[in-house]
Short mmCIF file of C-alpha atoms in Angstrom, two decimals:
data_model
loop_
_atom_site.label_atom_id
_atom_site.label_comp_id
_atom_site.label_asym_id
_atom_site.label_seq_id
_atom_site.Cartn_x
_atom_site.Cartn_y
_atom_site.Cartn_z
CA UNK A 159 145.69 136.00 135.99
CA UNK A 160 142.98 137.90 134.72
CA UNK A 161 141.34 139.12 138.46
CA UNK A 162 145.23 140.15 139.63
CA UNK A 163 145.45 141.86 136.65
CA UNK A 164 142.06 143.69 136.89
CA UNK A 165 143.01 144.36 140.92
CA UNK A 166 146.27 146.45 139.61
CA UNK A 167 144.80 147.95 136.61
CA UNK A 168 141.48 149.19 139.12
CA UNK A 169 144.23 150.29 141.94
CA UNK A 170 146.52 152.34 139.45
CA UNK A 171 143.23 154.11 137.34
CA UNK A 172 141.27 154.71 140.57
CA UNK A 173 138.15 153.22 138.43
CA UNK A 174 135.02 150.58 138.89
CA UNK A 175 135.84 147.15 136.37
CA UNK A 176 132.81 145.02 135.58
CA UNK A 177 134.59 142.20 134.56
CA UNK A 178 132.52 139.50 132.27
CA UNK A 179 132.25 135.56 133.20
CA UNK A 180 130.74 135.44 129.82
CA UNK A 181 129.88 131.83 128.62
CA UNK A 182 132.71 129.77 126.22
CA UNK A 183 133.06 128.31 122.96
CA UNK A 184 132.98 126.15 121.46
CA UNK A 185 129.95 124.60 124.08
CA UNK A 186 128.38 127.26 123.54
CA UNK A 187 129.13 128.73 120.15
CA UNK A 188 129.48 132.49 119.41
CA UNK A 189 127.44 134.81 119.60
CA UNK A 190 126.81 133.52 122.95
CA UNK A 191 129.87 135.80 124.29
CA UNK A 192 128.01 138.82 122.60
CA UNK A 193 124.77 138.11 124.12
CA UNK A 194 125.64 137.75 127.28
CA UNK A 195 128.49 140.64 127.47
CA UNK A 196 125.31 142.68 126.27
CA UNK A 197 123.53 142.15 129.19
CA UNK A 198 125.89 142.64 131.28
CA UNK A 199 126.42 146.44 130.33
CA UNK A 200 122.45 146.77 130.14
CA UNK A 201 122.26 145.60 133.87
CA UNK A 202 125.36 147.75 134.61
CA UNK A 203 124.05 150.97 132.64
CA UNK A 204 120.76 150.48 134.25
CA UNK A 205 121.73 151.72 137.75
CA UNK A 206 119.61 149.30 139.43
CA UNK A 207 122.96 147.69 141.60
CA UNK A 208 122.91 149.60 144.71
CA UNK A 209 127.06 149.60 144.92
CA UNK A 210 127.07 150.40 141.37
CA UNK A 211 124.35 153.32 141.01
CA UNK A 212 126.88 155.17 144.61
CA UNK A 213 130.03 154.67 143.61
CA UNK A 214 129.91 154.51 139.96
CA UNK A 215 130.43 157.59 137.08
CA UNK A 216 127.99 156.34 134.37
CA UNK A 217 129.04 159.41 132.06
CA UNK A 218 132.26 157.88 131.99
CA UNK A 219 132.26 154.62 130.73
CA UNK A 220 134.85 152.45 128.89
CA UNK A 221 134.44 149.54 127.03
CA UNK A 222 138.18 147.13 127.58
CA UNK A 223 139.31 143.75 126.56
CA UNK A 224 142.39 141.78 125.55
CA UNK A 225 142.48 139.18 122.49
CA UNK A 226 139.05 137.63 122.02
CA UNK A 227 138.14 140.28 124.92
CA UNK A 228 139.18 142.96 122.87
CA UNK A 229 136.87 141.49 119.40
CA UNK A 230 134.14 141.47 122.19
CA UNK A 231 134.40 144.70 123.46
CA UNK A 232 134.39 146.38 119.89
CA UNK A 233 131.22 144.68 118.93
CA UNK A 234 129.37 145.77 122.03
CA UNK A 235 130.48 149.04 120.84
CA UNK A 236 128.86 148.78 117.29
CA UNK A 237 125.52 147.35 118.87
CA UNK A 238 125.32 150.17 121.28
CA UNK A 239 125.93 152.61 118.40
CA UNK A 240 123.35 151.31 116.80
CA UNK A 241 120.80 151.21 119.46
CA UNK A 242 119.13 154.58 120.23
CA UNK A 243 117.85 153.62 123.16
CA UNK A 244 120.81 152.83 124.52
CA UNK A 245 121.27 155.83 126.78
CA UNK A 246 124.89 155.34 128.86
CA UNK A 247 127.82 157.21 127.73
CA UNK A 248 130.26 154.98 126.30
CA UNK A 249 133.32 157.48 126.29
CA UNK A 250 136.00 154.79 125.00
CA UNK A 251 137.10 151.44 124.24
CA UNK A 252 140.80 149.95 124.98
CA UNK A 253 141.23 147.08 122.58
CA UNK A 254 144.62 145.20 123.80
CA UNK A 255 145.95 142.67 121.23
CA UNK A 256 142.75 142.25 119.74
CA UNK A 257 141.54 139.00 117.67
CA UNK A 258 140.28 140.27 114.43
CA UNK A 259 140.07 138.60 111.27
CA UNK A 260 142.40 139.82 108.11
CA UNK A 261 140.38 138.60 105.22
CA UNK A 262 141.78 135.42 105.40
CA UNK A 263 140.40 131.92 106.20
CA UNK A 264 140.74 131.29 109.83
CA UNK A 265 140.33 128.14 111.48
CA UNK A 266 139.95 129.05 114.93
CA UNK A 267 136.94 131.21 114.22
CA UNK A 268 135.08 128.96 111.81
CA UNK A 269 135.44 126.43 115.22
CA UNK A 270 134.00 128.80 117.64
CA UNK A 271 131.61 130.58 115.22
CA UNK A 272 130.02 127.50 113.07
CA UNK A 273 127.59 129.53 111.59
CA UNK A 274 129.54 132.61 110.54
CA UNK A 275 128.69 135.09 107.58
CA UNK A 276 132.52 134.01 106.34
CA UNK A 277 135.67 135.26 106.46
CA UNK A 278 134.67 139.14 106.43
CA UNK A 279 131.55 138.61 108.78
CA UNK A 280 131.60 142.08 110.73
CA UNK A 281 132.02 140.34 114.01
CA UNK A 282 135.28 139.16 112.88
CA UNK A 283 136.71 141.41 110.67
CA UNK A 284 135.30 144.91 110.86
CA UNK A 285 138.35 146.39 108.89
CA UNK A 286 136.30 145.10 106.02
CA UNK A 287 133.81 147.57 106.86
CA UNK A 288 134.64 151.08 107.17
CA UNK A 289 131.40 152.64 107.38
CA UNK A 290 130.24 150.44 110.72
CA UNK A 291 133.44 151.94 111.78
CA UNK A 292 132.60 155.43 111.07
CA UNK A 293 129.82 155.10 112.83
CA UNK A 294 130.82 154.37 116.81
CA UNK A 295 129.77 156.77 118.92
CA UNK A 296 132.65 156.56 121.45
CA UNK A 297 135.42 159.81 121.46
CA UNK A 298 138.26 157.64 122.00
CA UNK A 299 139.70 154.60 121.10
CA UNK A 300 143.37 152.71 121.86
CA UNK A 301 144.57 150.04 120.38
CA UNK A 302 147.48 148.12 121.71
CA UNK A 303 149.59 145.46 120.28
CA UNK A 304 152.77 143.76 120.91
CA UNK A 305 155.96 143.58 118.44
CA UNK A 306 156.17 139.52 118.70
CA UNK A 307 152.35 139.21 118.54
CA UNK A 308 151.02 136.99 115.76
CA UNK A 309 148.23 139.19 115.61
CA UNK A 310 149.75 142.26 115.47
CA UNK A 311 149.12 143.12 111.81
CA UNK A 312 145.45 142.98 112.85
CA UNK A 313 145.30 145.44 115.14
CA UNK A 314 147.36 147.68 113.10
CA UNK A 315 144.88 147.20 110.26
CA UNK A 316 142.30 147.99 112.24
CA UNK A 317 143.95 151.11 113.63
CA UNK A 318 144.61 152.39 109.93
CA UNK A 319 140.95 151.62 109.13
CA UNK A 320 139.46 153.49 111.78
CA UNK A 321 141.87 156.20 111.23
CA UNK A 322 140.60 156.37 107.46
CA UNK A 323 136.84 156.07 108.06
CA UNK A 324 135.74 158.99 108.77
CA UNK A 325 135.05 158.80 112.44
CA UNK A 326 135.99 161.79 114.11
CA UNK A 327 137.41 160.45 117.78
CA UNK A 328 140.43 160.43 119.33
CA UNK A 329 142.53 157.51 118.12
CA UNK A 330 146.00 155.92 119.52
CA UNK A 331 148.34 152.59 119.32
CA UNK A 332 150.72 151.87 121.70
CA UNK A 333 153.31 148.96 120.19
CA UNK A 334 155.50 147.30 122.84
CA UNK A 335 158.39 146.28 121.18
CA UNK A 336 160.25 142.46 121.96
CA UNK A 337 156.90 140.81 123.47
CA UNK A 338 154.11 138.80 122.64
CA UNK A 339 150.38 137.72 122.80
CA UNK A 340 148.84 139.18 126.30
CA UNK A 341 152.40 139.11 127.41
CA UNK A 342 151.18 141.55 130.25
CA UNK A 343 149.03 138.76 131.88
CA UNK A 344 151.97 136.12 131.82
CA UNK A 345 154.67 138.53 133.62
CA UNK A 346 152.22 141.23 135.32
CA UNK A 347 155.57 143.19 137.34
CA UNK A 348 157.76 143.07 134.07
CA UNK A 349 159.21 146.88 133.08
CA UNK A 350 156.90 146.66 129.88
CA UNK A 351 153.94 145.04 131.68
CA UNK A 352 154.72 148.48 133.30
CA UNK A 353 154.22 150.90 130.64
CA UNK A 354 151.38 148.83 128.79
CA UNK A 355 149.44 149.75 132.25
CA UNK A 356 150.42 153.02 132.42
CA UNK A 357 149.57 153.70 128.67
CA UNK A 358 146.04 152.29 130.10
CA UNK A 359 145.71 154.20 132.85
CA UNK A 360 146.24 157.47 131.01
CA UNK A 361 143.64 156.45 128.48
CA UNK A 362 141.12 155.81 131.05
CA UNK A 363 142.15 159.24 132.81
#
């Protein structure tokens, strides 16, 4: 689902995906999806792939993921933030339906991340802190959720949070009414699959 879905999405945005066979929990316990993700975009940013360093902008990147893609794509956000050396321009970040915490106890991510901080460890639930927040060093950011979503009060809280913490980007939501978690992978030709792709496409533009 996920390559026909990256096939459309690199057609209709006439962009380059890097797209992340990063290793699974719970075998291998987070932050092994971190880690490697991270070194993924530091061989990408480096330049050293031949295809990569002639075809690709590297003053335009964007940082995209849906669900626990999405939660993985925001913290490889933070760290980059955070890292001086870390020299590629990360323009934006397109977190679709993303898997957050909400200050609650969650089961799923105590199973995948034994050794969490708890139930407001950053990783998982960076609405708890605003000032990490403040601090990305991207211009734009869209978050997009789904009205049947179980998680959509997440993303929305993590929308408002951002919107509140200072940072000074470009911030959106796109909300598509009737549908539900990563509906867009399950019925890819569907009239709203449709406008979820072209509220992507514009964002990447």
């Amino acid at each position: 689902m996920y390559d026909s879905y990256i096939h459309k999405l690199t057609a209709e945005a006439n962009v380059i995906i890097v797209s992340i066979d990063y290793r699974l929990a719970p075998e291998h316990p987070i932050p092994a999806c971190y880690d490697d993700s991270w070194a993924v975009l530091n061989w990408a940013a480096q330049g050293t792939e031949p295809w990569l360093k002639i075809h690709a902008n590297f003053s335009r990147v964007f940082l995209a993921g849906d669900s626990a893609g999405a939660n993985i794509a925001h913290n490889l956000m933070v760290r980059a933030s955070e890292e001086s050396h870390f020299v590629t321009s990360l323009v934006g970040m397109a977190l679709i339906d993303p898997y957050f915490g909400n200050g609650k106890p969650d089961s799923l991510w105590t199973y995948l991340c034994p050794k969490s901080n708890g139930i407001n460890d950053s990783r998982f639930n960076p609405a708890a802190h605003r000032s990490m927040l403040s601090e990305l060093k991207c211009s734009k950011v869209l978050v997009c959720t789904a009205g049947k979503d179980f998680l959509r009060d997440r993303a929305w809280t993590y929308y408002e949070t951002l919107k509140k913490s200072g940072w000074k980007g470009q911030l959106g939501i796109k909300e598509i009414e009737g549908e539900g978690h990563v509906f867009h992978l399950f019925n890819q030709t569907s009239e709203k699959a449709k406008v979820l792709m072209k509220s992507i496409v514009h964002f990447l533009a």
